[in-house]
Structures are given as C-alpha cells and as structure tokens.
Amino acid sequence: MASRADFHTHSTFSDGRLTPTGLIDLAHRNGVRIMSLTDHDIVDGLSEAFQAAARYPDFTLVPGIEMSTDVEGGEVHILGHFIDWQDDAFRERLGELQESRLGRARKMVDRLHELGMPVTWERVEFFAGEGAVGRPHIALALVEAGHVATVNEAFDRFLSRTGPAYVERDKLTPQQVIAIIAGVGGFATLAHPREFGAPQGFEPLLDELASAGLTGMEVYYQDYSPDDVAALRRLADRLGLISLGGSDYHGLGGPRQREPGDIPLIMEPVERLLDLAKSRGVLGRAKGPAALR
Ligand code: AMP
Ligand code: ZN
Ligand code: FE
Ligand code: FE
C-alpha cells in the first residue's frame, strides 16, 4: 500500500541510483505527496529536486540531509529536515566532509589492493558521479570487478564497520550534528535506530540525544516489523520525539529495499512536524501545497 509521506530518500548526489528528478517521478508515481531528499552529508541535489517537484502541483518537497556520526562502538545517522540548505557556512562545512569522504574512500581502495581485491579509483569515481562518495560506490566497483556477487556481499566481507577494508571517516558526534542542523533552523531526527552497531543498543544514547535537541526518531523503516514499530513508537512517545520514517530508498536492490511510498508512515506525526515547522517560521522552506496550508 502506498503512503503519502517519505522523509528519507537518496539520489545520485550521494549513493542513490536515481537522479533527484527520477526519484521524485518514482515517488509521485507511488503515491507519495510529501517527501524529503536526504542525501549523505550533501545538499547539492536539492536544487534539481525543487525543480522536479515544481512539475507536480500536488507534491511537497522538504529540504533534508542525512549526516553520519560516530559514537563508541557504533555509527549513528541523523536526518535533518527543513534545513536552510543554502546557508554559506553550512555548505562550507559540508564541503569539508566531502573532502574527508574522498580521502577515506581512497584509503579503502588501497586496503582492497592489499587484500588482493583490487578496484580502480576511476571506477569508484565513476559510480560516485557528481556527488558525495561512499562505501556503496566502492561496493559497486567490487561487484563490477567480479570480486563479489552483490553490494551486500561487499559489505559483509569487506566494507562493514568491522570489515578488513573499512576506514573511518572524519568523526562528528551526534551532538555536534544536532547542533549543526539546529544552526540552520532544521529539525534533527535519529535515523534507523536499530541499525546502530554498538552492542548495548541505542537506548542509553537516546536520552542524551533528546536533551541535545533531537526532535524525532525514525520508527517506520524498511523491514522493521510491527513489533519493532510498536516498541520504537512507545520509546519515541516517552521521550516526546516525533515518530518519523521513510524508505531510505537507494535503488541498489537487496532484500531490505523498499521504494518511496512503501513504508506506511502515518500522518499524525508528519502533521506534528509540519506544525512545528510552521511555529518556527520555516514551513516555507518546503515547496508545494502541504507547506502552503
Ligand atoms: P558511508 O556513507 O560511506 O559510510 O556508507 C554508508 C552507506 O552504506 C549507508 O547509507 C548504506 O546505504 C550503505 N550500507 C551500509 N551497510 C550496508 C550493508 N550491509 N549492505 C548494503 N549497504 C550498506
Ligand atoms: Zn546511503
Ligand atoms: Fe543511514
Ligand atoms: Fe539513508
């Protein structure tokens, strides 16, 4: 069943397979009427995305980003919605993160050579295209070179956090990223909480993040079961966090892939986010009818 809202998607400007235009066309076809483009550590796709969204009078686009952070033993992704994506200092900071991603990807390519699984930097660059480079681009080069059969296998054998070719990124804490997002007037949401790698789980961290200014938590996500959703929803409610979610669509396939609109995001929390945006005077950063109510 198609739902109307999706607050987590990726395009070619990070590690998604579709251009912002292709992504919005697919989302609209799937019945999505309010969507956020949330590329990894980059906002450069938003300008095309707003142009594409303008072709659909019944479609609202919320400017967004997904930022990677590190904590002891794990990785935490934070979504930012309703950000002032054109802010100069913000874009400069994102430029630094992209530089750091480049250096880190080159090191991972070196590691793969040492491991006897060579891929060329040119192919990684090709898969990364115009946007921020990430591990999925290296995974695609590994598949192309025939070292692995799938992107998932590339992660399982080489690129996961504990894999032999893994190299760390520039480290930012979740608190720093929450502050960066708040600094451009956006709302920070903890992404896919169950994907957090640390053995103790994310719950001990959640109180800290809530006090640091977190607004929401992803509750509706990919293959989360009804029980997962119910448990996450209770946790979000207890901490006063808005229960958001989305497909995290990348278009790279795999068993967990869901298309935009496949995640049954209920509208009540979405309305809460929109009300909050309205009360902070940032609703107009979204383009489309729902933002104009
Ligand atoms: P990076 O931004 O370079 O650290 O890469 C992170 C991205 O890799 C995530 O956003 C996912 O899209 C992808 N990813 C992480 N783990 C896996 C996995 N096990 N299988 C496939 N893709 C993954
Ligand atoms: Zn990704
Ligand atoms: Fe993520
Ligand atoms: Fe994502």
CSV table of C-alpha atoms and ligand atoms in Angstrom, one decimal:
chain,number,residue,atom,x,y,z
A,1,MET,CA,0.0,0.0,0.0
A,2,ALA,CA,1.4,3.3,-1.0
A,3,SER,CA,1.6,6.0,1.7
A,4,ARG,CA,1.7,9.7,1.2
A,5,ALA,CA,4.9,10.7,3.1
A,6,ASP,CA,8.5,9.6,2.9
A,7,PHE,CA,11.1,11.5,4.9
A,8,HIS,CA,14.2,9.5,4.0
A,9,THR,CA,15.5,9.1,0.4
A,10,HIS,CA,18.8,9.2,-1.5
A,11,SER,CA,19.7,10.3,-5.0
A,12,THR,CA,22.8,10.3,-7.3
A,13,PHE,CA,24.1,13.2,-5.3
A,14,SER,CA,25.1,10.6,-2.6
A,15,ASP,CA,24.7,6.9,-3.1
A,16,GLY,CA,21.3,6.6,-4.7
A,17,ARG,CA,20.8,5.2,-8.2
A,18,LEU,CA,18.2,7.7,-9.4
A,19,THR,CA,18.7,11.4,-10.1
A,20,PRO,CA,16.6,13.7,-7.9
A,21,THR,CA,14.2,14.0,-10.8
A,22,GLY,CA,14.0,10.3,-11.3
A,23,LEU,CA,13.5,9.8,-7.6
A,24,ILE,CA,10.6,12.3,-7.4
A,25,ASP,CA,9.0,10.9,-10.5
A,26,LEU,CA,9.1,7.4,-8.9
A,27,ALA,CA,7.8,8.7,-5.5
A,28,HIS,CA,5.0,10.6,-7.2
A,29,ARG,CA,4.0,7.6,-9.2
A,30,ASN,CA,4.0,5.5,-6.0
A,31,GLY,CA,1.5,7.9,-4.4
A,32,VAL,CA,4.0,9.9,-2.2
A,33,ARG,CA,2.8,13.5,-1.8
A,34,ILE,CA,5.3,14.8,0.7
A,35,MET,CA,8.9,13.8,0.5
A,36,SER,CA,12.3,14.8,1.8
A,37,LEU,CA,15.5,14.2,-0.1
A,38,THR,CA,18.1,13.3,2.5
A,39,ASP,CA,21.5,12.6,0.7
A,40,HIS,CA,24.5,11.8,2.9
A,41,ASP,CA,26.4,14.9,4.0
A,42,ILE,CA,25.4,16.8,0.9
A,43,VAL,CA,22.6,19.2,-0.2
A,44,ASP,CA,23.6,19.7,-3.8
A,45,GLY,CA,20.8,17.6,-5.2
A,46,LEU,CA,18.1,19.9,-3.7
A,47,SER,CA,18.3,22.5,-6.4
A,48,GLU,CA,17.3,19.9,-9.1
A,49,ALA,CA,14.9,18.3,-6.7
A,50,PHE,CA,13.0,21.5,-6.2
A,51,GLN,CA,12.8,22.0,-10.0
A,52,ALA,CA,11.5,18.4,-10.4
A,53,ALA,CA,9.0,18.8,-7.6
A,54,ALA,CA,7.6,22.0,-9.1
A,55,ARG,CA,6.3,19.9,-12.0
A,56,TYR,CA,3.7,18.3,-9.7
A,57,PRO,CA,1.2,20.7,-8.3
A,58,ASP,CA,0.2,18.1,-5.6
A,59,PHE,CA,3.7,17.3,-4.4
A,60,THR,CA,5.6,18.8,-1.5
A,61,LEU,CA,9.4,18.6,-1.1
A,62,VAL,CA,11.0,19.2,2.3
A,63,PRO,CA,14.8,20.1,2.1
A,64,GLY,CA,16.8,17.5,4.0
A,65,ILE,CA,20.1,15.8,4.7
A,66,GLU,CA,21.4,12.7,6.4
A,67,MET,CA,24.6,13.2,8.4
A,68,SER,CA,26.9,10.4,9.6
A,69,THR,CA,28.2,10.5,13.2
A,70,ASP,CA,30.2,8.2,15.3
A,71,VAL,CA,29.9,7.1,18.9
A,72,GLU,CA,31.8,4.5,20.9
A,73,GLY,CA,31.5,1.2,19.0
A,74,GLY,CA,28.9,2.4,16.5
A,75,GLU,CA,27.6,4.7,13.9
A,76,VAL,CA,24.6,7.0,14.2
A,77,HIS,CA,22.9,8.7,11.3
A,78,ILE,CA,20.9,11.8,11.9
A,79,LEU,CA,18.4,13.3,9.5
A,80,GLY,CA,17.9,17.0,9.2
A,81,HIS,CA,14.6,18.3,7.8
A,82,PHE,CA,13.6,21.9,6.9
A,83,ILE,CA,17.2,22.9,6.9
A,84,ASP,CA,18.3,26.2,5.4
A,85,TRP,CA,20.3,24.3,2.8
A,86,GLN,CA,21.6,27.5,1.1
A,87,ASP,CA,23.4,28.8,4.2
A,88,ASP,CA,27.1,29.5,3.3
A,89,ALA,CA,28.8,28.3,6.5
A,90,PHE,CA,26.7,25.1,6.4
A,91,ARG,CA,27.7,24.4,2.8
A,92,GLU,CA,31.3,25.1,3.6
A,93,ARG,CA,31.2,22.6,6.4
A,94,LEU,CA,29.6,20.0,4.1
A,95,GLY,CA,32.4,20.7,1.6
A,96,GLU,CA,34.9,19.7,4.2
A,97,LEU,CA,33.0,16.5,4.9
A,98,GLN,CA,33.0,15.6,1.2
A,99,GLU,CA,36.8,16.1,1.1
A,100,SER,CA,37.2,13.8,4.0
A,101,ARG,CA,35.0,11.2,2.4
A,102,LEU,CA,37.2,11.3,-0.7
A,103,GLY,CA,40.4,10.8,1.3
A,104,ARG,CA,38.8,7.9,3.2
A,105,ALA,CA,37.5,6.2,0.1
A,106,ARG,CA,41.0,6.3,-1.5
A,107,LYS,CA,42.3,4.6,1.6
A,108,MET,CA,39.7,1.9,1.4
A,109,VAL,CA,40.7,1.3,-2.3
A,110,ASP,CA,44.3,1.0,-1.1
A,111,ARG,CA,43.2,-1.6,1.5
A,112,LEU,CA,41.4,-3.6,-1.1
A,113,HIS,CA,44.5,-3.7,-3.2
A,114,GLU,CA,46.4,-5.0,-0.2
A,115,LEU,CA,43.7,-7.6,0.3
A,116,GLY,CA,44.1,-8.8,-3.3
A,117,MET,CA,40.7,-7.4,-4.3
A,118,PRO,CA,41.8,-4.5,-6.5
A,119,VAL,CA,39.4,-1.9,-7.8
A,120,THR,CA,40.5,1.2,-9.6
A,121,TRP,CA,39.9,4.7,-8.2
A,122,GLU,CA,38.5,5.7,-11.6
A,123,ARG,CA,35.6,3.1,-11.3
A,124,VAL,CA,34.8,4.3,-7.8
A,125,GLU,CA,34.7,7.9,-9.0
A,126,PHE,CA,32.5,6.8,-11.9
A,127,PHE,CA,30.0,5.2,-9.6
A,128,ALA,CA,30.1,8.2,-7.2
A,129,GLY,CA,29.3,10.5,-10.1
A,130,GLU,CA,28.8,14.2,-9.2
A,131,GLY,CA,28.1,13.7,-5.6
A,132,ALA,CA,29.5,12.6,-2.2
A,133,VAL,CA,31.4,9.3,-2.4
A,134,GLY,CA,30.5,6.5,0.0
A,135,ARG,CA,31.1,2.8,0.6
A,136,PRO,CA,28.2,1.7,-1.7
A,137,HIS,CA,30.2,3.2,-4.7
A,138,ILE,CA,33.2,1.0,-3.7
A,139,ALA,CA,30.8,-1.9,-3.3
A,140,LEU,CA,29.6,-1.4,-6.9
A,141,ALA,CA,33.2,-1.4,-8.1
A,142,LEU,CA,33.9,-4.6,-6.3
A,143,VAL,CA,30.8,-6.2,-7.9
A,144,GLU,CA,31.9,-4.9,-11.3
A,145,ALA,CA,35.4,-6.3,-10.8
A,146,GLY,CA,33.9,-9.7,-10.0
A,147,HIS,CA,35.3,-10.0,-6.5
A,148,VAL,CA,31.8,-10.2,-5.0
A,149,ALA,CA,28.4,-11.0,-6.4
A,150,THR,CA,26.3,-8.3,-4.7
A,151,VAL,CA,26.6,-5.0,-2.9
A,152,ASN,CA,25.5,-6.7,0.3
A,153,GLU,CA,28.3,-9.3,-0.1
A,154,ALA,CA,30.8,-6.4,-0.5
A,155,PHE,CA,29.7,-5.0,2.8
A,156,ASP,CA,29.6,-8.4,4.6
A,157,ARG,CA,33.1,-9.4,3.5
A,158,PHE,CA,35.0,-6.1,3.3
A,159,LEU,CA,33.2,-2.8,3.9
A,160,SER,CA,31.2,-3.1,7.1
A,161,ARG,CA,32.4,-1.3,10.2
A,162,THR,CA,34.3,-4.5,11.3
A,163,GLY,CA,35.4,-5.4,7.8
A,164,PRO,CA,39.0,-5.6,6.7
A,165,ALA,CA,38.8,-2.7,4.2
A,166,TYR,CA,36.9,-0.3,6.5
A,167,VAL,CA,38.4,3.1,7.1
A,168,GLU,CA,36.9,5.7,9.4
A,169,ARG,CA,35.5,9.0,8.3
A,170,ASP,CA,36.1,12.4,9.9
A,171,LYS,CA,34.4,11.9,13.3
A,172,LEU,CA,31.5,14.0,14.3
A,173,THR,CA,29.4,13.3,17.4
A,174,PRO,CA,25.6,13.1,17.2
A,175,GLN,CA,25.5,16.1,19.5
A,176,GLN,CA,27.7,18.1,17.1
A,177,VAL,CA,25.4,17.2,14.2
A,178,ILE,CA,22.2,18.0,16.1
A,179,ALA,CA,23.8,21.5,16.7
A,180,ILE,CA,24.8,21.9,13.0
A,181,ILE,CA,21.2,21.1,11.9
A,182,ALA,CA,19.7,23.3,14.6
A,183,GLY,CA,22.1,26.0,13.4
A,184,VAL,CA,20.4,26.1,10.0
A,185,GLY,CA,17.0,26.1,11.6
A,186,GLY,CA,16.3,22.4,10.8
A,187,PHE,CA,14.9,19.5,12.9
A,188,ALA,CA,17.1,16.6,13.8
A,189,THR,CA,15.7,13.0,13.7
A,190,LEU,CA,17.6,9.8,14.7
A,191,ALA,CA,17.7,7.6,11.6
A,192,HIS,CA,17.1,3.8,11.6
A,193,PRO,CA,17.8,3.3,15.4
A,194,ARG,CA,18.1,-0.5,15.1
A,195,GLU,CA,21.0,-0.2,12.7
A,196,PHE,CA,23.2,1.3,15.4
A,197,GLY,CA,26.2,-1.1,15.6
A,198,ALA,CA,27.1,-0.8,19.3
A,199,PRO,CA,26.2,-3.9,21.4
A,200,GLN,CA,24.4,-2.1,24.1
A,201,GLY,CA,22.0,-0.7,21.6
A,202,PHE,CA,20.9,2.8,21.1
A,203,GLU,CA,18.5,3.3,24.0
A,204,PRO,CA,21.1,4.5,26.5
A,205,LEU,CA,22.1,7.2,24.0
A,206,LEU,CA,18.6,8.3,23.3
A,207,ASP,CA,18.1,10.3,26.4
A,208,GLU,CA,21.3,12.2,25.8
A,209,LEU,CA,20.3,13.0,22.2
A,210,ALA,CA,16.9,14.1,23.3
A,211,SER,CA,18.4,16.5,25.7
A,212,ALA,CA,20.8,17.7,23.0
A,213,GLY,CA,17.8,18.8,21.0
A,214,LEU,CA,16.7,15.8,18.9
A,215,THR,CA,13.2,16.4,17.5
A,216,GLY,CA,12.3,13.0,16.1
A,217,MET,CA,13.2,9.3,15.7
A,218,GLU,CA,12.6,7.0,12.7
A,219,VAL,CA,10.0,4.5,13.7
A,220,TYR,CA,8.7,3.4,10.3
A,221,TYR,CA,11.6,2.0,8.3
A,222,GLN,CA,12.3,-0.7,5.7
A,223,ASP,CA,11.8,-4.1,7.2
A,224,TYR,CA,11.0,-3.1,10.8
A,225,SER,CA,8.3,-5.5,12.0
A,226,PRO,CA,5.0,-4.3,13.5
A,227,ASP,CA,6.5,-5.3,16.9
A,228,ASP,CA,9.7,-3.2,16.2
A,229,VAL,CA,7.5,-0.3,15.2
A,230,ALA,CA,5.3,-0.5,18.3
A,231,ALA,CA,8.3,-0.7,20.6
A,232,LEU,CA,10.0,2.3,18.9
A,233,ARG,CA,6.8,4.2,18.9
A,234,ARG,CA,6.5,3.8,22.7
A,235,LEU,CA,10.1,4.9,23.2
A,236,ALA,CA,9.6,8.0,21.0
A,237,ASP,CA,6.4,8.9,22.8
A,238,ARG,CA,8.1,8.5,26.2
A,239,LEU,CA,10.8,11.0,25.2
A,240,GLY,CA,8.5,13.4,23.3
A,241,LEU,CA,10.1,12.6,20.0
A,242,ILE,CA,8.1,12.7,16.7
A,243,SER,CA,7.8,9.3,15.1
A,244,LEU,CA,9.0,9.8,11.6
A,245,GLY,CA,10.4,7.4,9.0
A,246,GLY,CA,10.7,6.5,5.4
A,247,SER,CA,12.0,4.1,2.8
A,248,ASP,CA,15.7,5.1,2.8
A,249,TYR,CA,15.4,4.3,-0.9
A,250,HIS,CA,18.8,3.9,-2.7
A,251,GLY,CA,17.7,1.9,-5.7
A,252,LEU,CA,20.6,-0.5,-5.3
A,253,GLY,CA,18.4,-3.6,-4.7
A,254,GLY,CA,18.9,-6.0,-1.9
A,255,PRO,CA,16.4,-7.8,0.3
A,256,ARG,CA,15.6,-4.8,2.5
A,257,GLN,CA,15.0,-2.3,-0.2
A,258,ARG,CA,11.7,-0.5,-0.1
A,259,GLU,CA,10.5,2.0,-2.7
A,260,PRO,CA,9.4,5.5,-1.8
A,261,GLY,CA,5.9,5.2,-0.5
A,262,ASP,CA,6.3,1.5,0.6
A,263,ILE,CA,6.7,2.5,4.3
A,264,PRO,CA,3.3,3.1,5.9
A,265,LEU,CA,4.2,6.4,7.5
A,266,ILE,CA,1.1,7.6,9.4
A,267,MET,CA,0.2,11.2,9.0
A,268,GLU,CA,-0.3,12.3,12.6
A,269,PRO,CA,3.5,12.7,13.4
A,270,VAL,CA,4.0,14.2,10.0
A,271,GLU,CA,1.4,16.9,10.9
A,272,ARG,CA,3.2,17.4,14.1
A,273,LEU,CA,6.5,18.1,12.3
A,274,LEU,CA,4.7,20.5,9.9
A,275,ASP,CA,3.1,22.3,12.8
A,276,LEU,CA,6.5,22.7,14.4
A,277,ALA,CA,7.9,24.0,11.2
A,278,LYS,CA,5.1,26.5,10.9
A,279,SER,CA,5.6,27.7,14.5
A,280,ARG,CA,9.3,28.2,13.9
A,281,GLY,CA,8.6,30.0,10.6
A,282,VAL,CA,10.4,27.5,8.4
A,283,LEU,CA,7.5,25.8,6.7
A,284,GLY,CA,8.1,27.9,3.6
A,285,ARG,CA,11.4,26.1,3.1
A,286,ALA,CA,9.3,23.2,1.7
A,287,LYS,CA,7.9,23.7,-1.7
A,288,GLY,CA,4.4,22.5,-2.5
A,289,PRO,CA,0.8,22.5,-1.4
A,290,ALA,CA,1.0,20.9,2.0
A,291,ALA,CA,3.5,23.6,3.0
A,292,LEU,CA,1.2,26.3,1.9
A,293,ARG,CA,-1.8,25.4,4.1
B,1,AMP,P1,29.3,5.6,4.1
B,1,AMP,O1,28.4,6.8,4.0
B,1,AMP,O2,30.4,5.6,3.1
B,1,AMP,O3,29.7,5.3,5.5
B,1,AMP,O4,28.3,4.4,3.6
B,1,AMP,C1,27.1,4.2,4.3
B,1,AMP,C2,26.0,3.6,3.4
B,1,AMP,O5,26.4,2.3,3.0
B,1,AMP,C3,24.7,3.5,4.1
B,1,AMP,O6,23.9,4.7,3.9
B,1,AMP,C4,24.0,2.4,3.3
B,1,AMP,O7,23.4,2.9,2.2
B,1,AMP,C5,25.2,1.6,2.9
B,1,AMP,N1,25.3,0.3,3.7
B,1,AMP,C6,25.7,0.2,5.0
B,1,AMP,N2,25.8,-1.0,5.4
B,1,AMP,C7,25.3,-1.8,4.3
B,1,AMP,C8,25.2,-3.2,4.1
B,1,AMP,N3,25.4,-4.1,5.0
B,1,AMP,N4,24.7,-3.6,2.9
B,1,AMP,C9,24.4,-2.6,1.9
B,1,AMP,N5,24.6,-1.3,2.1
B,1,AMP,C10,25.0,-0.9,3.2
B,2,ZN,ZN,23.4,5.5,1.7
B,3,FE,FE,21.6,5.9,7.1
B,4,FE,FE,19.8,6.9,4.4
